[in-house]
CSV table of C-alpha atoms in Angstrom, one decimal:
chain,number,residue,atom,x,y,z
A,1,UNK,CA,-36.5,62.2,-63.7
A,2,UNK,CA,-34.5,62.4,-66.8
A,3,UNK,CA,-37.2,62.9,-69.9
A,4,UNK,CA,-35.7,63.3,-73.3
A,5,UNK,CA,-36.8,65.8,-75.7
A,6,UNK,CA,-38.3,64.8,-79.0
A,7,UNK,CA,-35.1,65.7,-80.8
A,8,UNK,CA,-33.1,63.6,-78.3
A,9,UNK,CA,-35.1,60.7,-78.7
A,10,UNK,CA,-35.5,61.0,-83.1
A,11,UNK,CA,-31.6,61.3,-82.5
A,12,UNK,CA,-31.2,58.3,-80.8
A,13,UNK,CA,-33.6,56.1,-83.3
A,14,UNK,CA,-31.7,57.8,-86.3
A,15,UNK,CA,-28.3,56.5,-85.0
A,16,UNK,CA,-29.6,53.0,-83.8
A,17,UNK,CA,-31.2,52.6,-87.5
A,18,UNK,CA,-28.0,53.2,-89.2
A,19,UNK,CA,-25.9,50.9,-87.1
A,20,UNK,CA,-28.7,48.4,-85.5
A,21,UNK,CA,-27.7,46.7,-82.0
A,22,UNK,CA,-26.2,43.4,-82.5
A,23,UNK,CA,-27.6,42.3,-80.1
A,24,UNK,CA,-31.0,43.1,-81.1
A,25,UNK,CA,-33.8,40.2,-81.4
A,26,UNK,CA,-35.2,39.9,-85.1
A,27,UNK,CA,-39.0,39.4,-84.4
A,28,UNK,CA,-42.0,41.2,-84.2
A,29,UNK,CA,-45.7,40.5,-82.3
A,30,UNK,CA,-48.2,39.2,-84.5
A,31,UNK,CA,-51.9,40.8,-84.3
A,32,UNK,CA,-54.4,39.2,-86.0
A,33,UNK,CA,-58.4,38.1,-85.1
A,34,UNK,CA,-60.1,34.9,-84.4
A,35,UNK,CA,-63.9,34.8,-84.2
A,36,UNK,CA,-63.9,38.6,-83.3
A,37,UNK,CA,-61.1,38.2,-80.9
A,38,UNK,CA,-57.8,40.0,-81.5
A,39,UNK,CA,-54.7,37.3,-80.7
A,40,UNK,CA,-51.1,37.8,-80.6
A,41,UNK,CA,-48.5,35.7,-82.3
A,42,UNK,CA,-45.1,35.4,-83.3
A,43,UNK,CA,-43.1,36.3,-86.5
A,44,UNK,CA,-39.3,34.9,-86.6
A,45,UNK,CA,-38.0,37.2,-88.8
A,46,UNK,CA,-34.6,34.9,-89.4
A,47,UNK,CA,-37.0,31.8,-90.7
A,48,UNK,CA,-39.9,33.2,-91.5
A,49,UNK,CA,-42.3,31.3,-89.9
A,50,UNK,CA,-45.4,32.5,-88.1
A,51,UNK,CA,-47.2,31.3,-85.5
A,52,UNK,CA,-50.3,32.3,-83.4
A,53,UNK,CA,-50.8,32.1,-79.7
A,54,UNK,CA,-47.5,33.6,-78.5
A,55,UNK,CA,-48.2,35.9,-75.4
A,56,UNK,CA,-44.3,36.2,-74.2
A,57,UNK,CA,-41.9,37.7,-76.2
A,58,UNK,CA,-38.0,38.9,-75.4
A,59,UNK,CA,-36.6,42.4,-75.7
A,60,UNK,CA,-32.8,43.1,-75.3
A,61,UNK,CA,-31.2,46.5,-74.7
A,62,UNK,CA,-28.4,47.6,-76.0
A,63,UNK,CA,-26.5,50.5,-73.6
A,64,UNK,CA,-28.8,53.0,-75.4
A,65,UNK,CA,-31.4,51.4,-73.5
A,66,UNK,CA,-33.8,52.1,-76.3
A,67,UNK,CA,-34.8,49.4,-79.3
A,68,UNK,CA,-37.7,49.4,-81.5
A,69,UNK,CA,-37.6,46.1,-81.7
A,70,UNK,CA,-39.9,43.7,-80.9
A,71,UNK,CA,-42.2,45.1,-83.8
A,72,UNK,CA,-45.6,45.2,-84.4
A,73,UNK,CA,-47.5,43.4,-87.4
A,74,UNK,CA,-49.9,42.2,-89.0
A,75,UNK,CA,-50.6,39.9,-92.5
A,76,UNK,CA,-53.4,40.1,-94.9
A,77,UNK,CA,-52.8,37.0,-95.5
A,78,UNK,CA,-52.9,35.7,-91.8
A,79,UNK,CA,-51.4,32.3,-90.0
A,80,UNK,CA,-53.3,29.4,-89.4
A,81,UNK,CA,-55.3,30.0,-86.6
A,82,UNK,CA,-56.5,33.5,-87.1
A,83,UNK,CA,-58.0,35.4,-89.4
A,84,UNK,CA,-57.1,38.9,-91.4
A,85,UNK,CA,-58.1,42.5,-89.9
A,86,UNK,CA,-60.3,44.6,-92.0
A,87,UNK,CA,-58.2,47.3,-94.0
A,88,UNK,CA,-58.6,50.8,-92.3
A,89,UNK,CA,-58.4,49.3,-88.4
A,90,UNK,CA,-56.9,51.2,-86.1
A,91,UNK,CA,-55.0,49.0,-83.1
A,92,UNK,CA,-54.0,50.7,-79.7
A,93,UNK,CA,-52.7,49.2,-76.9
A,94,UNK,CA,-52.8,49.2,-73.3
A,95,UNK,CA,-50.4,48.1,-70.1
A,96,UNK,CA,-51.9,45.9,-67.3
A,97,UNK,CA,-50.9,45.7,-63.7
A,98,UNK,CA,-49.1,41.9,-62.8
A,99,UNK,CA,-50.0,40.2,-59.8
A,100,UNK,CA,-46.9,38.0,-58.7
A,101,UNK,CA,-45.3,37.2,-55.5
A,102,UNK,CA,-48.1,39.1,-53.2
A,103,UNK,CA,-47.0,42.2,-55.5
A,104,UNK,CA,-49.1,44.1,-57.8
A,105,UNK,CA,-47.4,46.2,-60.2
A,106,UNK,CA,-47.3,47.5,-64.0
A,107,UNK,CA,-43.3,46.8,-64.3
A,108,UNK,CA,-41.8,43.9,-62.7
A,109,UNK,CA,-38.5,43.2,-61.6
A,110,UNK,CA,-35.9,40.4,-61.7
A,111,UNK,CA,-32.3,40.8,-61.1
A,112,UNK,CA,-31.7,37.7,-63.4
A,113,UNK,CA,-28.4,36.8,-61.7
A,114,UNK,CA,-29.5,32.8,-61.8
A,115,UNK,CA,-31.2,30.9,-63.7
A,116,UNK,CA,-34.1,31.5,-61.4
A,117,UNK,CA,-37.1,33.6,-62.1
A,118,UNK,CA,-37.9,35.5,-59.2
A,119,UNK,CA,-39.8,38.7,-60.5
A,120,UNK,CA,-40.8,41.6,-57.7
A,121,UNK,CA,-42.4,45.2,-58.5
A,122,UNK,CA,-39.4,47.3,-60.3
A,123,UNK,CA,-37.8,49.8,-57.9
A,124,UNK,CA,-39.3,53.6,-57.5
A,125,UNK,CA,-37.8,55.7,-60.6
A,126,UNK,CA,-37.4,53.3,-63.6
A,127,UNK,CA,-39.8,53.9,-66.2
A,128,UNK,CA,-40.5,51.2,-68.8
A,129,UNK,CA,-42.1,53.7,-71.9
A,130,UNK,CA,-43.4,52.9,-75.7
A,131,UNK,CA,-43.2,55.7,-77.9
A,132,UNK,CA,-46.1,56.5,-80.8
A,133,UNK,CA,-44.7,56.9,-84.5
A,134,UNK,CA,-42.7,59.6,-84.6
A,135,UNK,CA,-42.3,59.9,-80.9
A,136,UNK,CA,-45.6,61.9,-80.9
A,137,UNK,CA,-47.2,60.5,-77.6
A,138,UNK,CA,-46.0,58.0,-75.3
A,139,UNK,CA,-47.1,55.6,-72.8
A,140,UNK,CA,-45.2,54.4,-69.4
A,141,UNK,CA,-45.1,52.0,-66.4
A,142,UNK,CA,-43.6,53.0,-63.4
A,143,UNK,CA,-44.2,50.0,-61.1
A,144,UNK,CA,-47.4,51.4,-59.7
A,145,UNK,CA,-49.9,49.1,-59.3
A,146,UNK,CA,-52.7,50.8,-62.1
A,147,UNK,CA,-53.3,49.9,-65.5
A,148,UNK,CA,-52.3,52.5,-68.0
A,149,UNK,CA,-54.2,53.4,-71.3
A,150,UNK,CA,-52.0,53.1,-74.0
A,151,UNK,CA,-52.1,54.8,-77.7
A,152,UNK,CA,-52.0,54.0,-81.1
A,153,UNK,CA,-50.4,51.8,-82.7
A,154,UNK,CA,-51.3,52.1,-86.3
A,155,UNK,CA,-53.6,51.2,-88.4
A,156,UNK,CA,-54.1,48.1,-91.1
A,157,UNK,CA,-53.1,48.6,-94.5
A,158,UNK,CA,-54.5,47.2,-97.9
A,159,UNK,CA,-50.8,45.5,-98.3
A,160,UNK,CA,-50.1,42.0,-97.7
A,161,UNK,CA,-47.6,43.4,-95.0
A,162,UNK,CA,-50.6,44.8,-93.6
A,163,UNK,CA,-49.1,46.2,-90.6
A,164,UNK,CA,-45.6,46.9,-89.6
A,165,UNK,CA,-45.2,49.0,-86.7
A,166,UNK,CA,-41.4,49.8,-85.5
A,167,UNK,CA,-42.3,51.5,-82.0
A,168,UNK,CA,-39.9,53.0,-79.6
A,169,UNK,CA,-39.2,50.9,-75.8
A,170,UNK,CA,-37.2,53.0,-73.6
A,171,UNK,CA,-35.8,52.3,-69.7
A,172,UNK,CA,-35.3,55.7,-68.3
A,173,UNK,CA,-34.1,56.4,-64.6
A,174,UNK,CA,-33.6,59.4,-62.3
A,175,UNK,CA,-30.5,57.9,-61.5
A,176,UNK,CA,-29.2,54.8,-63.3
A,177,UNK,CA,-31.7,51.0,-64.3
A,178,UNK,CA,-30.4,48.7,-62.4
A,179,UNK,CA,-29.7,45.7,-64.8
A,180,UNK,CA,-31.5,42.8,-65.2
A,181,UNK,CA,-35.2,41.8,-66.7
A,182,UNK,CA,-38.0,44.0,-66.6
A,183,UNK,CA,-41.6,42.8,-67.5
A,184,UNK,CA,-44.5,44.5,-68.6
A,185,UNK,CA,-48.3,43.4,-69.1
A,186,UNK,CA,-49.8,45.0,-72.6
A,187,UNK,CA,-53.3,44.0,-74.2
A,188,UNK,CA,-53.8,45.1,-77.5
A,189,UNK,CA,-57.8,46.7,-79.0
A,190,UNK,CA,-59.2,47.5,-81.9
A,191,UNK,CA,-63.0,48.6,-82.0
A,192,UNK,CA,-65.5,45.9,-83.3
A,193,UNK,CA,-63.3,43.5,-81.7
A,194,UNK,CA,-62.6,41.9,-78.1
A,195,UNK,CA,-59.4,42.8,-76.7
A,196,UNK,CA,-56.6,40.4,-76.9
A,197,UNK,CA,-55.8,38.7,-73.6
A,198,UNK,CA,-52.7,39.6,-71.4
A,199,UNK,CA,-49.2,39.4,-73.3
A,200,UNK,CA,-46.2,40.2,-71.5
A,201,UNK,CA,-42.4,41.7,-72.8
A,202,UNK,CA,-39.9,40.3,-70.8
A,203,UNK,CA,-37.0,43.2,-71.1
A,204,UNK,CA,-33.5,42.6,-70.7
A,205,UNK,CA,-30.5,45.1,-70.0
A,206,UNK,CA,-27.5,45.0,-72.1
A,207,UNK,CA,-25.6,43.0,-69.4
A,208,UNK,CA,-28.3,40.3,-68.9
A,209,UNK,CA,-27.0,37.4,-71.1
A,210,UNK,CA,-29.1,36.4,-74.2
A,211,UNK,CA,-29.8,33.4,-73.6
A,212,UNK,CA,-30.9,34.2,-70.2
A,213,UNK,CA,-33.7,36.4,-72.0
A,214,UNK,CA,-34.2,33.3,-74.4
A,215,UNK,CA,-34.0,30.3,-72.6
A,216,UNK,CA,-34.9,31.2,-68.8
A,217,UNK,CA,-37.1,34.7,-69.0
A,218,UNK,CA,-39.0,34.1,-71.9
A,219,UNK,CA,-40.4,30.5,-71.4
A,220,UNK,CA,-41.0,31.1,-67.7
A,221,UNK,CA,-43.6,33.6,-68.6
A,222,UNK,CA,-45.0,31.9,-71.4
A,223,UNK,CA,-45.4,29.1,-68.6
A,224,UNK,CA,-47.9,31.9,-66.0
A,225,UNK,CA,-48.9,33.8,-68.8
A,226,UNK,CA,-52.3,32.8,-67.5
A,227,UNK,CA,-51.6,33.4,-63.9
A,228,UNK,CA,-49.8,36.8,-63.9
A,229,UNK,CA,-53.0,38.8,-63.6
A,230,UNK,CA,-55.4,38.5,-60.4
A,231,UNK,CA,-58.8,37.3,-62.1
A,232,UNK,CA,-61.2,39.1,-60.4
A,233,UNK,CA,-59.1,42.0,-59.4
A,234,UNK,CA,-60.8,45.3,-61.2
A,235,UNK,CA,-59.4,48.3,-59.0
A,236,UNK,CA,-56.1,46.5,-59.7
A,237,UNK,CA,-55.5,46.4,-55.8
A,238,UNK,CA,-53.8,43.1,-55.6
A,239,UNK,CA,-57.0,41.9,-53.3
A,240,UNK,CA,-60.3,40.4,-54.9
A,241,UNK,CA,-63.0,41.7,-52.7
A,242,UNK,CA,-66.4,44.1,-52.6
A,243,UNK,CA,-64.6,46.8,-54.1
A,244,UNK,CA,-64.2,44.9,-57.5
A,245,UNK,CA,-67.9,43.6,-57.5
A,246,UNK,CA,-68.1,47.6,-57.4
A,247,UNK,CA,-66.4,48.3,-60.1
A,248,UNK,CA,-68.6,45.7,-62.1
A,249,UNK,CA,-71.7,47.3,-61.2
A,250,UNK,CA,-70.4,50.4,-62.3
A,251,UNK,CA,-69.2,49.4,-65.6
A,252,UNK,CA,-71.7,46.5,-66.2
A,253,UNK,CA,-73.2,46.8,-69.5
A,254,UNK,CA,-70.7,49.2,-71.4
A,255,UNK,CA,-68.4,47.9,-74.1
A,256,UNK,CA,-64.9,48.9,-75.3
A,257,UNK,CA,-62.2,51.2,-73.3
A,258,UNK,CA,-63.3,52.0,-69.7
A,259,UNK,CA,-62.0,54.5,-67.1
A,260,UNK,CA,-58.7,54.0,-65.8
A,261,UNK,CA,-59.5,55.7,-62.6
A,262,UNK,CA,-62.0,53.1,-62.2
A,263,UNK,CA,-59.9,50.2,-63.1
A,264,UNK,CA,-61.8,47.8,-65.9
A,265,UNK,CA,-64.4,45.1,-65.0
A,266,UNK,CA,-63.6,42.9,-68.4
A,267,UNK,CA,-62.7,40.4,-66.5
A,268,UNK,CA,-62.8,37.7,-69.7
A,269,UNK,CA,-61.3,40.5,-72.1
A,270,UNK,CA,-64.1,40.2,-74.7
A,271,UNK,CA,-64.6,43.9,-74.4
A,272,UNK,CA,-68.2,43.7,-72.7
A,273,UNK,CA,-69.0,44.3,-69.0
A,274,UNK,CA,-71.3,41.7,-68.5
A,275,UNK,CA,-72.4,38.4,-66.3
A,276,UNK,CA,-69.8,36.5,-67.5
A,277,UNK,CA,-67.2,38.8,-66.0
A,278,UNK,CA,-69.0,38.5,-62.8
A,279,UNK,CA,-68.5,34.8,-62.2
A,280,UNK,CA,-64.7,35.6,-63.0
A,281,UNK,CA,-65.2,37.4,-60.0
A,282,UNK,CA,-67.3,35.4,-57.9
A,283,UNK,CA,-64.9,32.7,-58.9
A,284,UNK,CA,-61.6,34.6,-57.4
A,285,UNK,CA,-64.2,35.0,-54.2
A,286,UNK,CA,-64.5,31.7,-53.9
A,287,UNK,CA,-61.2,31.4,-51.9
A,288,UNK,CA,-62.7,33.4,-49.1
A,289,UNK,CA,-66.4,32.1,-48.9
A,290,UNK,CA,-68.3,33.3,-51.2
A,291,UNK,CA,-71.1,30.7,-52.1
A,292,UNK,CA,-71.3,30.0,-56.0
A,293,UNK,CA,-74.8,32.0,-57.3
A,294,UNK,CA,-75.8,33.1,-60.4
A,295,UNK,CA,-74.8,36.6,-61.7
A,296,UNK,CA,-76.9,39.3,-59.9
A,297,UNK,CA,-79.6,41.7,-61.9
A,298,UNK,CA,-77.2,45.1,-61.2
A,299,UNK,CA,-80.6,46.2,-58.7
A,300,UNK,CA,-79.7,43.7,-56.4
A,301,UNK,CA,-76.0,43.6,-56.2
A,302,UNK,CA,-75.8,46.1,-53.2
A,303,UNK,CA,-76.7,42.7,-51.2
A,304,UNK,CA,-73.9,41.2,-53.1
A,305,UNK,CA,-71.9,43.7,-52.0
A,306,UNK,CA,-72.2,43.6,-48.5
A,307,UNK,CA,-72.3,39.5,-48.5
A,308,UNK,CA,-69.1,40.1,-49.9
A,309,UNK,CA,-67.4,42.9,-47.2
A,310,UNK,CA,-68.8,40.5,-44.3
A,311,UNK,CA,-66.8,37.6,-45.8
A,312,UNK,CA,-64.2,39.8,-45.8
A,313,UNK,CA,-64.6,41.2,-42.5
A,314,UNK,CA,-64.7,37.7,-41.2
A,315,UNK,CA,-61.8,36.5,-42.8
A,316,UNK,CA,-59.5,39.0,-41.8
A,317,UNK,CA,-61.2,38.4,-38.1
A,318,UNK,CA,-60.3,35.0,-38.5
A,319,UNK,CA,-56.6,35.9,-39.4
């Protein structure tokens, strides 16, 4: 797989700031806080206006196949809606595996040759990746169906500008990226504060038309932004079943980042493990017969457990 160096890739964002894509968008990804929540929003950088509440945003390519823009910000003096984040917080981010079509995957794929959306998981060997500052560390989605810890974004300045984060998407192939849109799952967290829930970047290839991106991507994932992740789903195995009531037991209790390996049990993304993200679960189950009970003490939820792996059993019995 082709992996450019450091220099290659300070290169690349040296050349690109000098002579900017025109086809770049001018916006950035608002991160603020409401009631101890962090929310995303959007700053349009050609009027100026704010808003909060925006979880799908657009990002065109130019042939480079590398843009640092959508950014990342932040105000001091925040939107309506939200609230300012305390000087000295540091915000990382993570990506999420999307659930669509019967296909679960960290980088989706749509061909965009219509007007309509049909997104599938992105073929073996395109890499979706966001660079650190100074192209320190990296993160990347492959199409596999895991979440993938992120890193740092930066941290919240005294300024008013509080925040403003210019970080590094690349689409990197062993061969070529077939063109079209590519969309990724990200949550952004910050400690003392719940995760944000699910926003998505819809990217497009130089040859996918603007207003494609704009007027067909970008509002048809605004439209599932609530639907694009299986509730319920914490080994991120595109089924909701015992295994996830597993991983709840596991994690139940704990706050903040959890193992990857283990997938994440936050079901509600307030960044605690806890009963409420077991009725998101026993919620999902409801679809295959799982009577509606109250949230288990963790010393009985083996009998959960295998409640849950005889339903199952019996539906899959049942075709």
């Amino acid at each position: 797989m082709f992996s450019p160096s450091i220099a290659w890739l300070a290169a690349a964002a040296a050349v690109l700031l000098i002579v900017p894509p025109a086809t770049a968008h001018k916006g950035g990804i608002l991160v603020q806080q409401k009631d101890g929540r962090l929310v995303t929003g959007y700053d349009d950088e050609s009027t100026g206006a704010q808003t909060i509440g925006d979880r799908a945003f657009g990002l065109l390519f130019p042939s480079s196949l590398a843009n640092d823009v959508p950014s990342f910000l932040s105000l001091a003096n925040a939107p309506a809606g939200s609230g300012p984040l305390p000087v000295g917080t540091e915000l990382h981010w993570d990506f999420l595996p999307i659930h669509v079509g019967g296909q679960t995957a960290n980088l989706m794929y749509w061909d965009a040759a219509t007007d309509v959306v049909s997104f599938a998981s992105s073929a073996p060997g395109v890499d979706f990746t966001l660079y650190t500052e100074g192209f320190s560390d990296s993160a990347t989605v492959d199409g596999s169906p895991a979440m993938v810890r992120g890193k740092r974004l930066g941290a919240i300045s005294a300024n008013n500008l509080a925040l403003h984060a210019h970080r590094w998407f690349f689409m990197e192939s062993s061969t070529s990226v077939p063109e079209g849109v590519y969309l990724a799952a990200m949550q952004v967290r910050a400690e003392g504060f719940a995760s944000s829930e699910p926003f998505y970047v819809a990217a497009a290839t130089s040859a996918v038309p603007s207003t494609r991106l704009d007027d067909v991507a970008v509002p048809w994932v605004a439209e599932h932004a609530d639907t694009l992740l299986l509730a319920g789903d914490y080994n991120f195995d595109g089924a909701v079943d015992a295994a996830d009531l597993g991983i709840w037991r596991q994690q139940y209790g704990t706050e903040g980042a959890f193992a990857i390996e283990l997938g994440s049990a936050d079901g509600n993304y307030d960044g605690t493990v806890d009963a409420a993200d077991y009725t998101v679960w026993r919620d999902a189950m409801q679809t295959i017969g799982i009577a509606a009970t109250p949230a288990p003490e963790p010393a009985c939820l083996s009998v959960v457990a295998i409640a849950a792996a005889v339903c199952v059993q019996r539906r899959k019995r049942g075709g």
